[in-house]
Amino acid sequence: DIQMTQSPSTLSASVGDRVTITCRASQSLGTWLAWYQQKPGKAPKLLIYRASTLQTGVPSRFSGSGSGTEFTLTISSLQPDDFATYYCQHYNSYPTWTFGQGTKVEI
Amino acid sequence: EVQLVESGGGLVQPGGSLRLSCTASGLTFSDSNLNWVRQAPGKGLEWISYISPSSDPIFYADSVKGRFTISRDNAKNSVFLQMNSLRVEDTAVFYCATVRQGAFDFWGPGTLVTVSS
């Protein structure tokens, strides 16, 4: 099975900061990677799919990059609404879907 | 606007059964690939089952294979999850979600399943 490792687990930041979250895979994923934002008590929200494609309606301060085994989610200028937990997720052709363990972005 | 709404959660004893439902609107349901994803309290996300538009193929995570059964009724815009032999570790919020390009693009608000004696 492919293992997904997100880092850091927790990130302390301030409004206006540039924030980067990394997701590493134990095997090459191509570009089959997505990023989600989840707030307490709410369902996850898709931000990025195919590693770098912004989901419709998601602010342009969010961006994704990478391929193979290393991927990043970047928030260019952190806004108050962005304090949340972020998950990466891999899809493989079996099919199965695997999530990273999450990164909590806090003040 | 796409909406997914889960129902059927509740408290059940270990070894018991529960059937979850998810009803969709705002999309062409009969063309939609559907999944169930769960999240244990304070934990991360776990994909547990997939069903194609025609109900073939169907896939399960190893953690629920043989105990959970996914099904759908395209006439009722609904997908179901029959859960048998429930364990304490199945306690979670269960979400239904559509999938496109390998990513879960629309989610319901979730329904809580608590397995406890």
Coordinates of C-alpha atoms in Angstrom, one line a residue:
Chain A
D1 CA 0.0 0.0 0.0
I2 CA 1.1 3.5 -0.7
Q3 CA 1.8 5.6 2.4
M4 CA 1.0 9.3 2.6
T5 CA 3.0 11.5 5.0
Q6 CA 2.0 15.1 5.5
S7 CA 4.1 17.7 7.2
P8 CA 4.0 19.5 9.5
S9 CA 1.2 18.0 11.6
T10 CA 0.5 21.4 13.1
L11 CA 1.5 24.8 11.8
S12 CA 1.3 28.1 13.7
A13 CA 0.9 31.1 11.4
S14 CA -0.5 34.6 11.3
V15 CA -2.8 36.4 8.9
G16 CA -0.9 37.4 5.8
D17 CA 1.7 34.6 6.1
R18 CA 2.7 32.4 3.2
V19 CA 2.0 28.8 4.3
T20 CA 3.3 25.6 2.7
I21 CA 2.1 22.1 3.5
T22 CA 3.9 19.1 2.1
C23 CA 2.6 15.6 1.3
R24 CA 5.1 12.8 0.5
A25 CA 4.2 9.4 -0.9
S26 CA 6.0 6.1 -0.6
Q27 CA 5.6 5.5 -4.3
S28 CA 5.1 7.7 -7.4
L29 CA 1.5 9.0 -7.7
G30 CA 1.9 10.8 -11.0
T31 CA -0.4 13.7 -10.4
W32 CA -3.2 11.8 -8.8
L33 CA -3.3 14.0 -5.7
A34 CA -5.9 16.2 -4.2
W35 CA -6.0 18.7 -1.3
Y36 CA -9.0 19.4 1.1
Q37 CA -9.8 21.9 3.8
Q38 CA -11.9 20.9 6.8
K39 CA -13.3 23.0 9.5
P40 CA -14.5 21.6 12.8
G41 CA -17.9 19.9 12.5
K42 CA -18.0 20.3 8.7
A43 CA -17.4 18.1 5.7
P44 CA -14.1 18.5 3.9
K45 CA -14.0 20.9 1.0
L46 CA -12.0 20.1 -2.2
L47 CA -9.4 22.7 -3.0
I48 CA -7.1 21.2 -5.5
Y49 CA -7.2 18.1 -7.7
R50 CA -4.7 16.5 -10.1
A51 CA -2.0 18.1 -8.0
S52 CA -2.4 21.6 -9.3
T53 CA -5.9 22.3 -10.7
L54 CA -7.9 24.7 -8.6
Q55 CA -11.5 23.6 -7.9
T56 CA -14.1 26.0 -9.1
G57 CA -14.9 28.7 -6.5
V58 CA -11.7 28.2 -4.5
P59 CA -9.7 31.5 -4.0
S60 CA -6.6 31.9 -6.1
R61 CA -4.4 32.3 -3.0
F62 CA -4.5 28.5 -2.8
S63 CA -2.2 26.6 -5.2
G64 CA -0.9 23.1 -5.5
S65 CA 2.3 21.8 -7.1
G66 CA 4.4 18.6 -7.4
S67 CA 4.3 15.2 -9.1
G68 CA 5.6 11.8 -8.4
T69 CA 6.3 11.5 -4.6
E70 CA 6.3 15.1 -3.4
F71 CA 3.5 17.6 -3.4
T72 CA 2.9 21.0 -1.8
L73 CA -0.2 23.1 -1.0
T74 CA 0.6 26.7 -0.7
I75 CA -1.6 29.5 0.7
S76 CA 0.0 32.7 -0.6
S77 CA -1.5 35.1 2.1
L78 CA -3.2 33.4 5.0
Q79 CA -6.7 34.8 5.7
P80 CA -8.7 34.4 8.9
D81 CA -11.1 31.9 7.1
D82 CA -8.1 29.7 6.3
F83 CA -7.5 28.4 9.8
A84 CA -8.5 24.8 9.4
T85 CA -7.1 21.3 8.9
Y86 CA -5.8 20.3 5.5
Y87 CA -5.6 16.8 4.1
C88 CA -3.9 15.5 1.0
Q89 CA -5.5 12.5 -0.7
H90 CA -4.2 10.0 -3.3
Y91 CA -6.2 8.0 -5.8
N92 CA -4.9 4.9 -7.5
S93 CA -6.3 2.8 -10.2
Y94 CA -7.4 -0.2 -8.2
P95 CA -9.3 2.0 -7.2
T96 CA -8.7 3.1 -3.7
W97 CA -8.3 6.4 -2.0
T98 CA -5.8 7.2 0.7
F99 CA -5.7 10.4 2.9
G100 CA -2.7 11.9 4.6
Q101 CA -3.0 12.3 8.4
G102 CA -3.8 16.1 8.2
T103 CA -2.1 19.4 9.0
K104 CA -3.8 21.8 11.4
V105 CA -3.2 25.4 10.6
E106 CA -3.7 27.5 13.7
I107 CA -2.9 30.9 15.0
Chain B
E1 CA -26.5 23.4 -6.6
V2 CA -25.3 19.9 -5.8
Q3 CA -26.6 18.7 -2.4
L4 CA -25.9 15.4 -0.7
V5 CA -27.7 14.5 2.5
E6 CA -26.9 11.5 4.7
S7 CA -29.3 9.9 7.1
G8 CA -29.6 6.8 9.2
G9 CA -26.9 7.3 11.8
G10 CA -27.4 6.6 15.5
L11 CA -26.4 4.5 18.4
V12 CA -26.0 0.8 17.9
Q13 CA -24.5 -2.0 20.1
P14 CA -21.4 -3.9 19.0
G15 CA -22.3 -6.6 16.6
G16 CA -25.4 -4.7 15.5
S17 CA -26.4 -3.4 12.1
L18 CA -27.3 0.0 10.6
R19 CA -28.3 1.2 7.2
L20 CA -27.2 4.6 6.0
S21 CA -28.8 6.5 3.2
C22 CA -27.6 9.4 1.1
T23 CA -29.9 11.3 -1.2
A24 CA -28.6 13.6 -3.9
S25 CA -30.0 16.5 -5.8
G26 CA -28.6 19.0 -8.3
L27 CA -26.7 16.5 -10.4
T28 CA -27.2 13.7 -12.9
F29 CA -27.3 11.0 -10.3
S30 CA -27.3 8.1 -12.7
D31 CA -23.9 9.3 -14.1
S32 CA -22.3 9.9 -10.7
N33 CA -19.6 7.8 -9.1
L34 CA -20.4 7.7 -5.3
N35 CA -18.4 6.9 -2.2
W36 CA -18.6 6.6 1.5
V37 CA -15.9 8.2 3.6
R38 CA -15.7 8.1 7.4
Q39 CA -14.0 10.1 10.1
A40 CA -13.6 8.7 13.6
P41 CA -13.8 11.3 16.4
G42 CA -10.7 13.5 16.4
K43 CA -9.1 11.5 13.6
G44 CA -8.5 11.7 9.9
L45 CA -10.4 10.7 6.9
E46 CA -10.8 7.1 5.7
W47 CA -12.3 6.1 2.3
I48 CA -14.4 3.0 2.8
S49 CA -16.5 2.2 -0.3
Y50 CA -17.1 3.1 -4.0
I51 CA -20.0 2.4 -6.4
S52 CA -20.0 3.1 -10.1
P53 CA -23.1 4.5 -11.9
S54 CA -24.2 1.1 -13.0
S55 CA -23.4 -0.5 -9.6
D56 CA -20.6 -2.5 -11.2
P57 CA -17.8 -2.2 -10.2
I58 CA -18.0 -1.8 -6.4
F59 CA -15.0 -1.6 -4.1
Y60 CA -14.4 -1.6 -0.4
A61 CA -11.5 -0.8 2.0
D62 CA -10.1 -3.8 3.7
S63 CA -11.3 -2.5 7.1
V64 CA -15.0 -3.0 6.1
K65 CA -14.9 -5.7 3.4
G66 CA -17.3 -8.5 4.2
R67 CA -19.2 -6.4 6.8
F68 CA -20.4 -3.4 4.8
T69 CA -22.4 -3.4 1.5
I70 CA -22.9 -0.4 -0.7
S71 CA -25.8 -0.1 -3.1
R72 CA -27.7 2.6 -5.0
D73 CA -31.1 3.3 -6.4
N74 CA -30.8 5.6 -9.4
A75 CA -34.6 6.1 -9.6
K76 CA -34.5 7.6 -6.1
N77 CA -31.2 9.5 -6.4
S78 CA -29.9 7.5 -3.4
V79 CA -26.9 5.5 -2.3
F80 CA -26.9 3.2 0.7
L81 CA -24.5 1.6 3.1
Q82 CA -25.6 -1.5 4.9
M83 CA -23.3 -2.0 7.9
N84 CA -23.3 -5.3 9.7
S85 CA -21.2 -6.7 12.5
L86 CA -20.4 -3.2 13.8
R87 CA -17.5 -2.7 16.0
V88 CA -16.6 0.0 18.5
E89 CA -13.9 1.2 16.1
D90 CA -16.5 1.8 13.4
T91 CA -17.7 4.8 15.5
A92 CA -17.4 7.8 13.1
V93 CA -19.1 10.4 11.1
F94 CA -20.0 8.9 7.7
Y95 CA -20.0 11.1 4.6
C96 CA -21.2 10.3 1.1
A97 CA -19.3 12.0 -1.6
T98 CA -19.1 12.2 -5.4
V99 CA -15.8 11.6 -7.1
R100 CA -14.4 13.1 -10.3
Q101 CA -10.8 13.1 -11.6
G102 CA -9.9 11.0 -8.6
A103 CA -11.0 13.6 -6.1
F104 CA -14.1 13.9 -3.9
D105 CA -15.8 17.0 -5.2
F106 CA -19.1 17.1 -3.4
W107 CA -19.8 16.0 0.1
G108 CA -22.8 15.6 2.4
P109 CA -22.7 17.1 5.9
G110 CA -22.3 13.6 7.4
T111 CA -24.2 11.3 9.8
L112 CA -22.8 10.1 13.1
V113 CA -22.7 6.4 13.9
T114 CA -21.8 5.5 17.5
V115 CA -21.1 1.8 18.3
S116 CA -21.2 1.3 22.0
S117 CA -22.8 -0.9 24.6

